[in-house]
Short mmCIF file of C-alpha atoms in Angstrom, two decimals:
data_model
loop_
_atom_site.label_atom_id
_atom_site.label_comp_id
_atom_site.label_asym_id
_atom_site.label_seq_id
_atom_site.Cartn_x
_atom_site.Cartn_y
_atom_site.Cartn_z
CA PHE A 11 -45.11 55.54 58.01
CA GLU A 12 -41.77 54.02 56.25
CA ALA A 13 -43.81 51.96 53.92
CA ILE A 14 -45.35 55.18 52.97
CA GLU A 15 -42.13 57.46 52.88
CA SER A 16 -40.39 54.53 50.66
CA TYR A 17 -43.41 54.94 48.13
CA ALA A 18 -43.12 58.72 48.28
CA ILE A 19 -39.51 58.13 47.50
CA THR A 20 -39.93 55.69 44.64
CA LEU A 21 -42.12 57.78 43.01
CA GLY A 22 -39.95 60.78 43.25
CA LEU A 23 -41.77 62.69 45.42
CA ASN A 24 -39.32 63.62 47.58
CA LYS A 25 -36.79 65.53 45.86
CA LYS A 26 -33.85 65.13 48.30
CA TYR A 27 -33.17 61.80 46.80
CA GLY A 28 -33.66 62.96 42.94
CA SER A 29 -30.15 62.64 42.52
CA ILE A 30 -27.28 60.95 44.98
CA ASP A 31 -23.29 61.31 44.79
CA LEU A 32 -22.15 58.07 45.13
CA GLU A 33 -18.48 59.76 44.53
CA LYS A 34 -18.17 58.11 48.66
CA LEU A 35 -19.68 54.93 47.97
CA ARG A 36 -17.06 52.76 45.91
CA CYS A 37 -17.78 49.43 47.19
CA LEU A 38 -21.20 48.62 48.69
CA ALA A 39 -21.69 44.88 50.29
CA VAL A 40 -25.03 42.81 50.61
CA VAL A 41 -25.53 40.78 53.01
CA VAL A 42 -28.65 38.13 52.25
CA ASP A 43 -29.80 35.38 54.90
CA ILE A 44 -29.91 31.99 53.60
CA GLU A 45 -33.73 32.01 53.27
CA ALA A 46 -33.70 34.90 51.12
CA ALA A 47 -30.66 33.47 49.20
CA GLN A 48 -32.38 30.87 48.16
CA ASP A 49 -34.76 32.77 45.98
CA VAL A 50 -33.09 34.45 43.58
CA ALA A 51 -35.46 36.92 41.47
CA ASN A 52 -35.09 39.24 44.61
CA VAL A 53 -31.25 39.03 44.50
CA VAL A 54 -31.46 39.84 40.83
CA GLU A 55 -34.31 42.74 41.44
CA LEU A 56 -32.43 44.68 44.13
CA LEU A 57 -28.85 44.21 42.04
CA GLN A 58 -31.30 45.69 39.03
CA TRP A 59 -32.19 48.80 41.67
CA LEU A 60 -28.70 49.27 42.13
CA THR A 61 -27.50 49.64 38.73
CA THR A 62 -30.19 51.90 38.17
CA ILE A 63 -29.04 53.91 41.16
CA GLY A 64 -25.57 54.03 39.63
CA VAL A 65 -23.84 51.61 42.20
CA LYS A 66 -20.56 50.30 40.69
CA GLN A 67 -19.02 47.69 42.80
CA VAL A 68 -21.59 45.22 45.01
CA GLY A 69 -20.15 42.43 47.06
CA LEU A 70 -22.89 39.94 47.57
CA PHE A 71 -22.66 37.11 50.31
CA ASP A 72 -24.28 34.60 52.45
CA SER A 73 -23.28 32.28 54.59
CA GLN A 74 -23.88 29.05 52.97
CA GLY A 75 -22.60 30.22 49.29
CA LEU A 76 -26.39 29.89 47.82
CA LEU A 77 -25.47 33.02 45.62
CA LYS A 78 -22.12 31.53 44.82
CA LYS A 79 -23.71 28.88 43.12
CA SER A 80 -26.45 30.97 41.26
CA LYS A 81 -23.67 33.14 40.21
CA ASP A 82 -24.02 32.65 36.46
CA LEU A 83 -27.70 32.69 36.51
CA ILE A 84 -27.17 36.35 38.12
CA LEU A 85 -24.79 37.42 35.90
CA GLU A 86 -26.83 36.26 32.81
CA THR A 87 -30.00 37.91 34.16
CA VAL A 88 -28.79 41.36 35.88
CA PRO A 89 -27.98 43.81 32.36
CA GLY A 90 -24.14 45.09 32.54
CA SER A 91 -22.96 42.82 35.25
CA MET A 92 -19.57 41.31 35.52
CA LEU A 93 -17.19 39.44 38.35
CA LEU A 94 -14.67 41.96 39.97
CA GLU A 95 -12.08 40.19 38.73
CA GLU A 96 -13.10 40.66 35.14
CA ILE A 97 -13.68 43.93 35.24
CA GLU A 98 -10.33 44.82 37.29
CA LYS A 99 -8.74 42.77 34.00
CA ASP A 100 -10.56 44.71 31.61
CA VAL A 101 -8.65 47.06 29.63
CA THR A 102 -11.57 49.38 28.31
CA PRO A 103 -13.60 50.18 31.75
CA ASP A 104 -17.22 50.57 30.31
CA GLY A 105 -19.05 52.93 32.43
CA LYS A 106 -22.22 51.28 32.74
CA ARG A 107 -20.96 47.70 33.85
CA ILE A 108 -21.56 46.73 37.38
CA ALA A 109 -18.78 44.48 39.25
CA LEU A 110 -20.23 41.64 41.20
CA GLU A 111 -18.03 39.52 43.87
CA PHE A 112 -19.74 36.43 45.20
CA ILE A 113 -18.58 36.04 49.06
CA SER A 114 -19.66 33.23 51.73
CA SER A 115 -18.46 32.21 55.23
CA SER A 116 -15.36 30.31 53.62
CA ASP A 117 -14.05 33.88 52.67
CA ASN A 118 -13.95 34.73 56.40
CA LYS A 119 -12.14 32.69 59.19
CA GLU A 120 -11.13 29.96 56.53
CA ALA A 121 -9.19 32.44 54.37
CA VAL A 122 -7.92 34.16 57.10
CA MET A 123 -6.74 30.67 58.51
CA LYS A 124 -4.94 30.38 54.94
CA ALA A 125 -3.43 33.39 54.61
CA ALA A 126 -2.23 33.23 58.27
CA ASN A 127 -0.26 29.76 57.46
CA ILE A 128 1.07 31.45 54.52
CA LEU A 129 3.00 33.93 56.53
CA LEU A 130 3.74 31.43 59.00
CA GLN A 131 5.76 29.42 55.92
CA ARG A 132 7.24 32.43 54.71
CA TYR A 133 8.48 33.55 58.33
CA LEU A 134 9.67 29.81 59.31
CA LYS A 135 11.91 29.80 56.04
CA SER A 136 13.39 32.96 56.43
CA SER A 137 16.62 33.51 58.05
CA HIS A 138 15.51 35.80 61.17
CA PRO A 139 17.31 36.78 64.38
CA GLU A 140 16.07 34.54 67.26
CA ASP A 141 14.74 37.26 69.50
CA ASP A 142 12.47 38.18 66.24
CA LYS A 143 9.02 38.63 66.91
CA GLY A 144 7.96 38.57 63.74
CA GLU A 145 6.78 42.37 63.39
CA ASP A 146 8.07 42.16 59.69
CA PHE A 147 6.61 39.63 58.41
CA PHE A 148 2.88 40.35 60.37
CA THR A 149 1.51 43.77 59.37
CA GLU A 150 -1.44 44.08 57.93
CA SER A 151 -0.42 44.77 54.22
CA HIS A 152 1.26 41.29 54.62
CA LEU A 153 -1.99 39.76 55.55
CA ASN A 154 -3.57 41.81 52.72
CA ASP A 155 -1.22 40.16 50.43
CA ALA A 156 -1.55 36.59 51.65
CA LEU A 157 -5.23 36.72 51.72
CA ARG A 158 -4.73 38.17 47.80
CA VAL A 159 -2.79 34.53 47.38
CA VAL A 160 -5.39 32.45 48.79
CA GLY A 161 -7.65 34.67 46.41
CA GLU A 162 -9.66 36.69 48.54
CA ASN A 163 -10.61 40.22 47.23
CA VAL A 164 -9.55 42.70 50.62
CA HIS A 165 -11.56 45.41 48.96
CA VAL A 166 -13.00 47.45 52.07
CA PRO A 167 -16.77 48.00 51.50
CA ASP A 168 -18.13 51.57 52.21
CA LEU A 169 -21.72 50.35 53.06
CA LEU A 170 -23.21 47.11 54.53
CA LEU A 171 -26.47 46.26 53.80
CA VAL A 172 -28.04 43.39 55.93
CA TYR A 173 -30.98 41.65 54.34
CA GLY A 174 -32.46 39.33 57.30
CA PRO A 175 -34.63 38.88 60.42
CA ILE A 176 -31.35 39.85 62.72
CA ARG A 177 -29.00 42.71 62.95
CA SER A 178 -25.94 40.90 62.24
CA HIS A 179 -23.43 40.44 59.31
CA LEU A 180 -23.49 36.38 59.46
CA GLY A 181 -20.24 36.26 58.93
CA PHE A 182 -19.00 38.78 56.15
CA PRO A 183 -15.06 38.50 55.82
CA ALA A 184 -14.46 40.45 59.30
CA TRP A 185 -10.79 41.94 57.73
CA ARG A 186 -12.64 43.92 55.36
CA LEU A 187 -15.15 45.50 58.20
CA ARG A 188 -12.87 47.70 59.69
CA TYR A 189 -14.90 51.25 59.08
CA THR A 190 -17.88 49.94 57.04
CA GLU A 191 -21.12 51.40 57.91
CA ILE A 192 -24.28 48.66 58.58
CA VAL A 193 -27.45 49.38 57.92
CA HIS A 194 -30.07 46.82 58.66
CA MET A 195 -32.97 46.58 55.80
CA GLY A 196 -35.41 44.09 56.92
CA THR A 197 -36.12 41.20 54.85
CA LEU A 198 -35.09 40.63 51.03
CA LYS A 199 -38.95 39.29 51.04
CA TYR A 200 -40.22 43.08 51.59
CA MET A 201 -37.17 45.19 50.41
CA ARG A 202 -38.54 48.56 49.10
CA TYR A 203 -36.53 50.97 46.38
CA GLY A 204 -37.30 53.58 48.32
CA SER A 205 -35.95 51.94 51.82
CA LEU A 206 -32.78 51.19 49.65
CA LEU A 207 -32.37 54.34 47.88
CA LYS A 208 -33.17 56.08 51.67
CA ALA A 209 -29.98 54.40 53.04
CA ILE A 210 -27.60 54.86 50.23
CA HIS A 211 -28.36 58.60 50.46
CA LYS A 212 -27.87 58.70 54.32
CA PHE A 213 -24.58 57.05 53.80
CA THR A 214 -23.78 59.88 51.86
CA GLY A 215 -24.20 62.04 54.38
CA VAL A 216 -22.09 60.14 57.20
CA HIS A 217 -18.56 61.32 58.49
CA GLN A 218 -16.23 59.11 59.94
CA ASN A 219 -13.67 60.68 62.64
CA TYR A 220 -11.79 57.05 62.18
CA GLY A 221 -11.53 57.58 66.00
CA THR A 222 -9.33 60.60 65.68
CA MET B 26 -97.98 33.20 54.09
CA ASN B 27 -95.40 35.72 53.73
CA PHE B 28 -96.30 37.16 57.15
CA MET B 29 -96.09 33.81 58.76
CA ILE B 30 -92.20 33.42 57.24
CA HIS B 31 -91.74 37.09 58.49
CA ALA B 32 -93.14 36.31 61.88
CA ASN B 33 -91.01 32.82 62.04
CA HIS B 34 -87.82 35.15 61.10
CA LEU B 35 -88.66 37.42 64.09
CA LEU B 36 -88.93 34.83 66.81
CA VAL B 37 -85.64 33.03 65.84
CA LEU B 38 -83.65 36.44 65.99
CA PHE B 39 -85.53 37.42 69.31
CA THR B 40 -84.34 33.94 70.70
CA LEU B 41 -80.99 34.40 69.02
CA SER B 42 -80.59 37.80 71.11
CA THR B 43 -81.99 36.72 74.19
CA MET B 44 -79.70 33.52 74.41
CA LEU B 45 -76.72 35.74 73.89
CA SER B 46 -77.63 38.58 76.34
CA MET B 47 -78.10 35.65 78.71
CA LEU B 48 -74.93 34.10 77.74
CA TRP B 49 -73.35 38.03 78.21
CA PHE B 50 -74.71 38.17 81.98
CA LEU B 51 -73.54 34.81 82.94
CA LEU B 52 -69.52 35.24 81.48
CA SER B 53 -69.47 38.57 83.52
CA LEU B 54 -70.73 37.00 86.49
CA LEU B 55 -68.03 34.30 85.96
CA SER B 56 -65.50 37.21 85.72
CA LEU B 57 -66.63 38.70 88.60
CA LEU B 58 -66.39 35.74 90.50
CA LEU B 59 -63.01 34.86 89.55
CA LEU B 60 -61.16 38.28 89.75
CA PRO B 61 -60.40 37.63 93.54
CA CYS B 62 -58.84 34.76 92.90
CA LEU B 63 -56.71 35.94 90.08
CA ARG B 64 -55.56 38.65 92.50
CA PRO B 65 -52.84 36.52 93.95
CA CYS B 66 -50.83 36.33 90.71
CA PHE B 67 -50.71 40.08 89.72
CA PRO B 68 -49.79 41.63 92.75
CA ALA B 69 -49.73 45.14 93.19
CA LYS B 70 -46.06 46.71 93.69
CA GLY B 71 -46.58 47.61 97.07
CA SER B 72 -47.52 44.42 98.12
CA LEU B 73 -44.63 42.79 96.10
CA LYS B 74 -42.06 45.03 98.16
CA ASN B 75 -43.97 43.93 101.51
CA LYS B 76 -43.66 40.05 100.24
CA LYS B 77 -40.08 41.07 99.21
CA LYS B 78 -39.64 42.30 103.26
CA ILE B 79 -40.95 38.99 104.47
CA ASP B 80 -39.74 36.40 102.47
CA LYS B 81 -35.56 37.25 101.91
CA GLY B 82 -35.12 33.77 100.74
CA THR B 83 -37.18 34.21 97.72
CA TYR B 84 -34.69 36.40 95.56
CA VAL B 85 -30.87 35.85 94.69
CA VAL B 86 -29.21 38.58 96.69
CA GLY B 87 -27.43 40.73 94.11
CA GLU B 88 -30.00 39.58 91.43
CA GLU B 89 -31.78 42.42 89.38
CA GLU B 90 -35.37 41.51 89.43
CA THR B 91 -36.04 40.60 85.52
CA PRO B 92 -38.08 43.46 83.70
CA LYS B 93 -41.32 41.76 82.58
CA GLU B 94 -40.71 42.56 78.95
CA LEU B 95 -37.62 40.04 79.25
CA GLN B 96 -37.36 36.42 80.03
CA ARG B 97 -34.28 35.51 82.08
CA GLU B 98 -33.22 32.27 80.00
CA LEU B 99 -32.79 34.51 76.70
CA MET B 100 -30.39 36.95 78.29
CA PRO B 101 -27.34 37.23 76.26
CA ARG B 102 -24.07 35.53 78.11
CA HIS B 103 -21.58 38.38 76.61
CA VAL B 104 -22.57 42.10 75.82
CA ALA B 105 -20.16 44.09 74.31
CA VAL B 106 -20.33 48.02 74.10
CA ILE B 107 -18.67 50.69 71.77
CA MET B 108 -19.07 53.89 74.27
CA ASP B 109 -19.96 56.27 71.75
CA GLY B 110 -20.64 60.13 72.53
CA ASN B 111 -19.14 61.37 75.72
CA ARG B 112 -17.51 64.54 73.94
CA ARG B 113 -20.95 65.13 72.08
CA TRP B 114 -22.49 64.87 75.11
CA ALA B 115 -20.24 67.37 77.17
CA LYS B 116 -21.00 69.54 74.92
CA GLN B 117 -24.63 69.35 74.46
CA THR B 118 -24.77 69.91 78.42
CA GLY B 119 -21.94 72.96 78.27
CA LEU B 120 -19.34 70.82 80.15
CA LEU B 121 -15.69 69.76 79.67
CA THR B 122 -14.77 67.12 77.27
CA SER B 123 -13.07 65.57 80.25
CA GLN B 124 -16.45 65.83 82.43
CA GLY B 125 -17.76 63.81 79.65
CA TYR B 126 -15.56 61.11 79.87
CA GLU B 127 -16.10 61.04 83.54
CA ALA B 128 -19.88 60.55 82.76
CA GLY B 129 -18.88 57.87 80.41
CA ALA B 130 -16.97 55.91 83.07
CA LYS B 131 -19.45 56.26 85.40
CA ARG B 132 -22.49 55.20 83.04
CA LEU B 133 -19.98 51.89 82.16
CA LEU B 134 -19.80 51.20 85.95
CA GLU B 135 -23.58 51.37 86.27
CA PHE B 136 -24.31 49.49 82.61
CA ALA B 137 -22.04 46.91 83.83
CA ASP B 138 -23.66 46.34 87.04
CA LEU B 139 -26.81 45.90 85.79
CA CYS B 140 -25.87 43.45 83.27
CA PHE B 141 -24.47 41.08 85.96
CA LYS B 142 -27.59 41.50 87.97
CA LEU B 143 -29.54 40.32 84.94
CA GLY B 144 -27.48 37.33 84.86
CA ILE B 145 -25.05 38.25 81.83
CA ASN B 146 -22.15 36.80 82.69
CA THR B 147 -18.99 38.94 80.25
CA VAL B 148 -19.34 42.64 79.34
CA SER B 149 -16.72 44.27 76.92
CA ALA B 150 -16.34 47.70 76.25
CA PHE B 151 -14.37 49.63 73.86
CA ALA B 152 -12.77 51.88 75.92
CA PHE B 153 -9.64 53.33 73.88
CA SER B 154 -8.77 52.06 70.29
CA THR B 155 -5.54 52.38 68.45
CA GLU B 156 -6.95 55.06 66.26
CA ASN B 157 -7.82 57.09 69.23
CA TRP B 158 -4.12 57.97 69.92
CA GLY B 159 -4.76 60.60 66.65
CA ARG B 160 -6.80 62.55 68.77
CA HIS B 161 -5.04 66.10 70.37
CA LYS B 162 -2.27 64.79 72.86
CA ILE B 163 -3.78 66.69 75.39
CA GLU B 164 -6.97 64.82 75.36
CA VAL B 165 -5.42 61.52 75.31
CA LYS B 166 -3.44 62.45 78.24
CA CYS B 167 -6.52 63.70 80.01
CA LEU B 168 -7.91 60.33 79.05
CA MET B 169 -4.95 58.09 80.39
CA TYR B 170 -5.07 60.46 83.49
CA LEU B 171 -8.93 59.63 83.65
CA PHE B 172 -8.21 55.58 83.29
CA GLN B 173 -5.96 55.24 85.80
CA ARG B 174 -7.25 57.10 88.45
CA TYR B 175 -10.99 55.56 87.81
CA LEU B 176 -9.69 52.14 87.48
CA LYS B 177 -7.61 52.60 90.90
CA SER B 178 -10.41 53.81 93.03
CA LYS B 179 -12.54 51.21 91.84
CA ILE B 180 -10.53 48.41 92.76
CA GLN B 181 -12.51 47.93 96.08
CA PHE B 182 -15.96 48.24 94.43
CA PHE B 183 -14.78 45.51 91.94
CA GLN B 184 -13.40 43.03 94.93
CA SER B 185 -17.04 43.70 97.02
CA LYS B 186 -19.23 43.31 93.67
CA GLU B 187 -17.02 39.81 93.08
CA ILE B 188 -16.43 41.16 89.31
CA ARG B 189 -13.02 40.08 87.50
CA VAL B 190 -11.53 42.93 85.11
CA SER B 191 -9.61 42.17 82.33
CA VAL B 192 -7.89 44.60 80.18
CA ILE B 193 -6.92 43.96 76.62
CA GLY B 194 -5.05 46.02 73.98
CA ASN B 195 -1.80 46.56 72.91
CA LEU B 196 -0.81 48.22 76.15
CA ALA B 197 2.84 49.24 74.71
CA LYS B 198 1.98 52.60 74.69
CA ILE B 199 -0.35 53.44 77.46
CA PRO B 200 1.48 55.35 80.60
CA GLU B 201 3.42 53.13 82.86
CA SER B 202 1.19 54.25 85.86
CA LEU B 203 -1.85 53.13 84.36
CA LEU B 204 -0.01 49.79 83.48
CA ARG B 205 0.63 49.52 87.08
CA THR B 206 -2.93 49.74 87.81
CA VAL B 207 -4.16 47.37 85.16
CA HIS B 208 -1.93 44.77 86.93
CA GLU B 209 -2.92 45.33 90.31
CA LEU B 210 -6.68 45.36 89.39
CA GLU B 211 -6.60 42.15 87.22
CA GLU B 212 -4.51 40.77 89.91
CA ALA B 213 -7.11 41.95 92.58
CA THR B 214 -9.91 40.23 90.75
CA LYS B 215 -8.37 37.68 88.99
CA SER B 216 -10.25 34.83 91.61
CA TYR B 217 -13.64 35.98 90.18
CA LYS B 218 -15.61 33.67 87.91
CA LYS B 219 -19.26 34.61 87.37
CA LYS B 220 -18.61 38.43 86.50
CA HIS B 221 -16.22 39.41 83.82
CA LEU B 222 -15.65 42.99 82.60
CA ILE B 223 -13.21 43.20 79.69
CA LEU B 224 -12.02 46.54 79.17
CA ALA B 225 -10.27 47.27 75.65
CA ILE B 226 -7.72 49.96 75.73
CA ASP B 227 -5.58 50.63 73.00
CA TYR B 228 -7.35 47.64 70.99
CA SER B 229 -7.52 47.36 67.41
CA GLY B 230 -9.49 44.28 65.44
CA ARG B 231 -7.11 43.85 62.87
CA PHE B 232 -4.07 43.98 65.56
CA ASP B 233 -5.68 41.21 67.40
CA ILE B 234 -5.76 38.77 64.51
CA LEU B 235 -2.24 39.72 63.51
CA GLY B 236 -0.85 39.27 67.41
CA ALA B 237 -2.88 35.75 67.06
CA CYS B 238 -0.39 35.24 64.03
CA LYS B 239 2.41 35.74 65.87
CA ASN B 240 1.42 33.90 69.02
CA ILE B 241 1.02 30.81 66.65
CA VAL B 242 4.15 31.07 64.93
CA LYS B 243 6.27 31.56 68.63
CA LYS B 244 4.49 28.65 69.64
CA SER B 245 5.04 26.67 66.41
CA GLU B 246 8.48 27.83 66.91
CA GLN B 247 8.88 26.24 70.57
CA GLY B 248 7.41 22.86 69.32
CA LEU B 249 4.35 23.54 70.80
CA ILE B 250 1.88 23.02 67.50
CA ARG B 251 2.28 22.17 64.34
CA GLU B 252 1.26 24.01 60.87
CA GLU B 253 -1.33 21.18 60.57
CA ASP B 254 -3.02 21.88 63.81
CA VAL B 255 -3.87 25.83 62.99
CA ASP B 256 -7.43 25.82 63.04
CA GLU B 257 -10.19 28.27 63.63
CA THR B 258 -10.71 26.81 67.40
CA LEU B 259 -6.53 27.15 67.65
CA PHE B 260 -6.86 30.35 66.11
CA GLU B 261 -9.71 32.18 68.30
CA ARG B 262 -7.76 30.74 71.63
CA GLU B 263 -4.81 33.63 70.47
CA LEU B 264 -6.75 36.37 69.99
CA GLN B 265 -7.03 38.71 73.54
CA THR B 266 -10.50 37.53 74.04
CA ARG B 267 -8.59 34.31 75.28
CA CYS B 268 -9.37 35.65 78.79
CA THR B 269 -13.14 34.72 78.87
CA GLU B 270 -15.14 31.64 78.11
CA PHE B 271 -17.57 33.60 75.92
CA PRO B 272 -15.38 35.58 73.40
CA SER B 273 -17.69 36.10 70.81
CA PRO B 274 -20.39 38.57 72.38
CA ASP B 275 -24.16 37.70 71.31
CA LEU B 276 -24.97 41.59 71.35
CA LEU B 277 -23.01 44.44 70.62
CA ILE B 278 -24.40 47.67 71.61
CA ARG B 279 -23.01 51.15 69.92
CA THR B 280 -24.27 54.35 71.10
CA SER B 281 -24.79 57.94 69.60
CA GLY B 282 -26.08 56.88 66.29
CA GLU B 283 -22.75 55.75 64.49
CA GLN B 284 -23.62 52.27 62.71
CA ARG B 285 -20.12 50.52 62.53
CA ILE B 286 -17.87 48.53 64.71
CA SER B 287 -14.65 50.69 63.96
CA ASN B 288 -11.98 47.92 63.99
CA PHE B 289 -13.71 46.36 67.42
CA PHE B 290 -13.88 42.64 67.84
CA LEU B 291 -13.37 42.19 63.99
CA TRP B 292 -13.07 38.31 64.30
CA GLN B 293 -15.49 37.68 67.27
CA LEU B 294 -18.58 39.68 65.68
CA ALA B 295 -19.55 37.28 62.97
CA TYR B 296 -22.78 36.36 64.46
CA THR B 297 -23.43 38.95 67.23
CA GLU B 298 -26.43 40.93 66.98
CA PHE B 299 -26.22 44.50 66.52
CA PHE B 300 -28.17 47.32 68.43
CA PHE B 301 -27.39 50.79 67.08
CA SER B 302 -28.64 53.43 69.43
CA PRO B 303 -29.03 56.83 68.67
CA VAL B 304 -28.87 57.91 72.57
CA LEU B 305 -25.33 59.03 73.46
CA TRP B 306 -23.28 57.01 76.04
CA PRO B 307 -23.94 59.00 79.24
CA ASP B 308 -27.52 58.94 78.47
CA PHE B 309 -27.67 55.11 77.92
CA ASP B 310 -29.56 54.37 80.85
CA LYS B 311 -31.52 51.23 82.36
CA GLN B 312 -34.43 51.59 79.91
CA LYS B 313 -32.63 51.99 76.71
CA PHE B 314 -30.35 48.83 77.95
CA ILE B 315 -33.63 47.20 78.23
CA GLU B 316 -34.98 48.07 74.79
CA ALA B 317 -31.59 46.61 73.21
CA LEU B 318 -32.39 43.08 75.51
CA VAL B 319 -36.04 43.05 74.20
CA SER B 320 -34.87 43.77 70.58
CA TYR B 321 -32.38 40.75 70.76
CA GLN B 322 -34.50 38.29 72.77
CA ARG B 323 -37.00 38.80 69.69
CA ARG B 324 -34.32 37.82 67.30
CA ASP B 325 -33.97 34.27 66.05
CA ARG B 326 -30.49 33.76 65.49
CA ARG B 327 -29.27 30.87 63.10
CA PHE B 328 -25.73 31.49 63.56
CA GLY B 329 -25.64 31.40 59.66
CA SER B 330 -26.98 27.70 59.44
CA ARG B 331 -30.57 26.39 58.06
CA LEU B 332 -33.31 25.45 60.53
#
């Protein structure tokens, strides 16, 4: 039934998916398992679909960094794609661009370790009272700054699509996932445009209380 | 000549069909003979109950018989749960919000008890997030009172079941009475090893990570660790889940249809299997949990590495 529904959506038979308001989707992240990451063709096709849908920023994650190694190939084959850091420096933003970020497990715990070390060094070098508990040195914004110093992006994805056999984010940077919506899409090999459109459409209708 | 050829074909077909019929007859006869021998392997439920009465030593006291869909050796060691949907459940059933929370608390105890009986060592429950302080003051006050009353009334229950209870979270803002009950409960159950219930109250995953940073600073100032010693293993030991041998959940269940982790166990969930159930928490019964476990046991978790 899912396959049939997906094809119907792809063919434009379901008008509900005709136009999607992407205002809520500022940053999309995609987790790909390592077997799928070895075949860049599927990843490129997925990115082309996302460009068609109108997504502006995509973070691509695989635990081993295989997509990072294929970065140049992906940027070459996905029309309008640029590295996120280059688009951020670009003073003449082009609406047709899609900003890509390549992420791996080293950007998760290892990055937090490096950032924590930076904060530790800053704290130890500072003149602080003996009973100081570090409240002024260890806040969320301090860790965000430290993560930027070690070269990490702290943009929080609004939606995380997981392509793989298991429903796990496989070590995506944890600091960034606080309120991220997580959707398991199945394996990348059998990805469908209609399913992708449906997942994004469903996200646009989600309402978060943020705990309140 | 043609007639002879056709006659031969017919003879061959007749012989084949006769042989097939005889083979079918023999197989049927064999199955009838074997069936009585197979019966003891698939006893009826009634006879199994009788067997339980006769041979008490076969089953471990307190263990739940593993449902046939599951394999005991593939059970997760640590299951975490985000118990979402209590207020919606109360609204749907025409009850007060506080009654929804009470139903949720009752469900948690049943859930944890079932987990332990199935051989799961650790259960973590996201009872109250740091963001929940933003709810209506009266609602928060009721919730704190419910925690205090419920935990106090269940100390003997936990002791009788030999369940160790730990409470993690900021705890700086919770009422003094609740804090006293928490200490009393943790003290009363600290010696139990095999079953561990972790309640996250006023917990934030980001706060947990920052807390670990501060702990490392303290230890560094005391000369207990050097900067170069700080790695992932050491960091993990400074998180609030240091109270358990299994800090990383194997399975996270979130009920009520929401598909996010909402600042729960950010560091710890790297390779955790997620199961998002549309059912509201007070309705998340044994059958729903078995579905989650079946889904979990089917997965091939590689923890990010190649096979």
